[in-house]
Amino acid sequence: MAVRPGLWPALLGMVLTVWLHSSGAQQSATVANPVPGANPDLLPHFLVEPEDVYIVKNKPVLLVCKAMPATQIFFKCNGEWVRQVDHVIERSTDDGSGLPAMEVRINVSRQQVEKVFGLEEYWCQCVAWSSSGTTKSQKAYIRIAYLRKNFEQEPLAKEVSLEQGIVLPCRPPEGIPPAEVEWLRNEDLVDPSLDPNVYITREHSLVVRQARLADTANYTCVAKNIVARRRSASAAVIVYVDGSWSPWSKWSACGLDCTHWRSRECSDPAPRNGGEECRGADLDTRNCTSDLCVHTASGPEDVALYVGLIAVAVCLLLLLLVLILVYCRKKEGLDSDVADSSILTSGFQPVSIKPSKADNPHLLTIQPDLSTTTTTCQGSLCPRQDGPSPKFQLANGHLLSPLGGGRHTLHHSSPTSEAEDFVSRLSTQNYFRSLPRGTSNMTYGTFNFLGGRLMIPNTGISLLIPPDAIPRGKIYEIYLTLHKPEDVRLPLAGCQTLLSPIVSCGPPGVLLTRPVILAMDHCGEPCPESWSLRLKKQSCEGSWEDVLHLGEEAPSHLYYCQLEAGACYVFTEQLGRFALVGEALSVAATKRLKLLLFAPVACTSLEYNIRVYCLHDTHDALKEVVQLEKQLGGQLIQEPRVLHFKDSYHNLRLSIHDVPSSLWKSKLLVSYQEIPFYHIWNGTQQYLHCTFTLERVSPSTSDLACKVWVWQVEGDGQSFNINFNITKDTRFAELLALESEGGVPALVGPSAFKIPFLIRQKIITSLDPPCSRGADWRTLAQKLHLDSHLSFFASKPSPTAMILNLWEARHFPNGNLSQLAAAVAGLGQPDAGLFTVSEAEC
């Protein structure tokens, strides 16, 4: 069939000229564009359109387009025309209609796609011409296929009882196209269609509805796509059976000793796979009730036995009376004014007097009689000597300086028996219970009204228990725990992000008469215009509640927070599990990320891995990574840097450059690696890192010089210049040496505070009452830059105590007491004897 020769040549030439020189034309799905007045039946229609395709490794992909009727076909990729020489064209004529047909093919290489990789997706479409107009095909997207090595979540080993449900989570590595997941049980494929007791969720978790003994196995999650196949670490699942007793046997015949017995066996069922043995005895005996076994003790031997027992009992009673008499005489000779405090303070040490613990981890509350007025002094503050009570003046510069190491406990009545009675009752309570032990992220101690402090070393987490926060006569065992985010489900909505560690202090429900102060780090850049910050607390039912909206605190609230650049201090009268969560109000909101580069201390192979960690800029996150790298045999190879990560939905990119090709070869297949935005912003994933694998050309190569770039798209970035010897350079090893924070994790009584107790009481008594000249607690708050919290301090019975408690929480153990002394002494109090302490006052 001939096409009207006089109509389309001129039109086609004009249309070709317009299309070939207009790279900014719009792209869309299959669209026809007829020439006015032309026959629409002769518009090109596509017999074959380009389809989405993946580039695997470095192999180019082929795109094919075929249309009829068509006189010309050209490909356009990402808005730019493909050169004519890159087209492979085949022309033909349809046998039935006689219309011209064309088939065009092009190759797309990995390099072409990488030029725009990450900015937008790479796409191509073809445009076909005929005498009646043009038609554009659908867009075909070309993507570089990959599959990361590390699983986002791997299954963990479990021990479950028979018929209990099993859930093994698995989140496959990031990949394009997304990986398919299958499960192996002892290397055999798990097929849910063959086993109705097993199914795989949409999130790829393997679920066993009811565990059977046959389900004891090693389970492996396998992820695969067109590029690679990855295996997770195997998780050992053990299905155990706890033992249970068989029924008792019948009672035996009555024996010569007037008893009979019965037995049972731990076999119904017997314990298997490490299940618990049966509890209780397998043999039961009792006196016979038969008349044949009843006899009387009338023989001379029995009478002698009873007489001897009575004589021994009388002797023991007399000895006890003698000991009590001696004790009372010695007690009368003791000094009733001064006694060594070691007896009393030993009662508050968590390791010296604890009895054996049972399994109940809950609160112990016992009420010894501690109503005797007791004051703890340090050094020579209250010297024992005759004569009138001397007074001495504390100079401003040394007002709060630490005193000597000696301690004296002064009483207005004899304290020895009370302390001994207290220790005795504390050590003999049969309901004393302990908390779970054995973790580096937990600390605990036993406290009374004197207060104290708990710290988890090298995490920035502490709990200050001020004096009188615990009611007098009460003793609490209090714990402080740092949780791993994966162990606690903290739901985050919208753009919320976790800014602090998740911390528990407890036990919940204990009665406190003063707020305690929980200190923990955070990684948010505090800016009222950019953040909405909330303190979350987990309820008894397990749900999380917003208990405080920072910036909208009311003095009557149970919670209050002092937010600083890298830490927050939470006042609370209710113990529990807390976390600081932020929601960005603008793209200016940023989180501080700590960037750390680690590499092996010893390299025994040609491969050399550089691990780049991106973690919250908090002490607890740093501690976890340092401990992990110690286990992996890693060392720090550059000084840590801080990167400000914005709420812009842009990923974090990492790349390595300037690797000397004559000595090293990079095994990275793409130009950079990425950590998805949500993985960082969510804040609940630990150990986020990327690994750059380099290979030495020769085993003798030991010098490495290159650059590592870490940046957020359209955001902040950092560059590391690496230049060191991998076999002997350890210059950065000491930068992350974990140091102890102020000694032991639990400090009890006055030793937990920088300010001596008597001086603290003097300051409180003097500054709490309002002063017309301003020499009161308000001025002290201003001098310490705490005047934004005046309404909160004023709502408490002692505002000065709240200020001093916050100072203790912020500055322990390295606080400058001289500066605090200068601030207190500079208030201009007219009482010259304000800081004068006498023995009588002690």
Short mmCIF file of N, CA and C in Angstrom, two decimals, residues 441 457-461 482-483 485 499-502 520-522 615-627 686:
data_model
loop_
_atom_site.label_atom_id
_atom_site.label_comp_id
_atom_site.label_asym_id
_atom_site.label_seq_id
_atom_site.Cartn_x
_atom_site.Cartn_y
_atom_site.Cartn_z
N ASN A 441 25.67 -2.76 81.54
CA ASN A 441 24.78 -1.63 81.31
C ASN A 441 23.75 -1.50 82.42
N PRO A 457 29.03 3.51 84.06
CA PRO A 457 30.28 4.13 83.60
C PRO A 457 30.35 4.29 82.09
N ASN A 458 30.92 5.42 81.68
CA ASN A 458 31.22 5.73 80.28
C ASN A 458 29.98 5.82 79.40
N THR A 459 28.84 6.14 79.99
CA THR A 459 27.62 6.30 79.21
C THR A 459 26.98 7.68 79.36
N GLY A 460 27.42 8.46 80.35
CA GLY A 460 26.78 9.73 80.62
C GLY A 460 25.45 9.59 81.33
N ILE A 461 25.12 8.39 81.80
CA ILE A 461 23.84 8.13 82.44
C ILE A 461 24.04 8.01 83.94
N LEU A 482 20.56 0.72 81.19
CA LEU A 482 20.59 1.21 79.80
C LEU A 482 20.12 0.09 78.89
N HIS A 483 19.11 0.36 78.07
CA HIS A 483 18.54 -0.65 77.19
C HIS A 483 19.06 -0.48 75.76
N PRO A 485 18.23 -0.39 71.90
CA PRO A 485 16.97 -0.04 71.21
C PRO A 485 16.25 -1.24 70.64
N LEU A 499 16.35 10.59 70.35
CA LEU A 499 17.51 11.45 70.54
C LEU A 499 18.39 11.02 71.71
N SER A 500 17.89 10.18 72.59
CA SER A 500 18.64 9.80 73.78
C SER A 500 18.64 8.28 73.89
N PRO A 501 19.46 7.75 74.79
CA PRO A 501 19.32 6.32 75.10
C PRO A 501 18.00 6.06 75.81
N ILE A 502 17.58 4.80 75.80
CA ILE A 502 16.40 4.38 76.55
C ILE A 502 16.89 3.88 77.91
N MET A 520 21.06 11.97 81.23
CA MET A 520 21.41 11.16 80.07
C MET A 520 21.76 12.07 78.90
N ASP A 521 22.59 11.56 78.01
CA ASP A 521 23.00 12.32 76.83
C ASP A 521 21.89 12.37 75.80
N HIS A 522 21.99 13.33 74.88
CA HIS A 522 21.12 13.34 73.70
C HIS A 522 21.93 13.87 72.52
N LEU A 615 27.04 7.00 64.18
CA LEU A 615 26.24 6.73 65.37
C LEU A 615 25.87 8.03 66.07
N HIS A 616 24.90 7.93 66.97
CA HIS A 616 24.50 9.10 67.76
C HIS A 616 25.71 9.64 68.53
N ASP A 617 25.78 10.95 68.62
CA ASP A 617 26.88 11.58 69.36
C ASP A 617 26.55 11.57 70.85
N THR A 618 26.53 10.36 71.42
CA THR A 618 26.29 10.17 72.84
C THR A 618 27.32 9.20 73.39
N HIS A 619 27.58 9.30 74.69
CA HIS A 619 28.61 8.44 75.29
C HIS A 619 28.22 6.97 75.24
N ASP A 620 26.93 6.66 75.41
CA ASP A 620 26.53 5.26 75.43
C ASP A 620 26.72 4.60 74.06
N ALA A 621 26.41 5.33 72.97
CA ALA A 621 26.60 4.78 71.63
C ALA A 621 28.08 4.57 71.35
N LEU A 622 28.90 5.51 71.79
CA LEU A 622 30.35 5.38 71.60
C LEU A 622 30.89 4.17 72.36
N LYS A 623 30.41 3.97 73.59
CA LYS A 623 30.87 2.84 74.39
C LYS A 623 30.56 1.52 73.71
N GLU A 624 29.35 1.39 73.15
CA GLU A 624 28.96 0.14 72.50
C GLU A 624 29.86 -0.17 71.31
N VAL A 625 30.15 0.84 70.49
CA VAL A 625 30.98 0.61 69.30
C VAL A 625 32.41 0.29 69.69
N VAL A 626 32.93 0.98 70.69
CA VAL A 626 34.31 0.71 71.13
C VAL A 626 34.43 -0.72 71.65
N GLN A 627 33.45 -1.16 72.44
CA GLN A 627 33.49 -2.54 72.93
C GLN A 627 33.35 -3.54 71.79
N GLN A 686 21.37 0.24 65.93
CA GLN A 686 22.75 0.38 66.41
C GLN A 686 23.75 -0.03 65.34
#
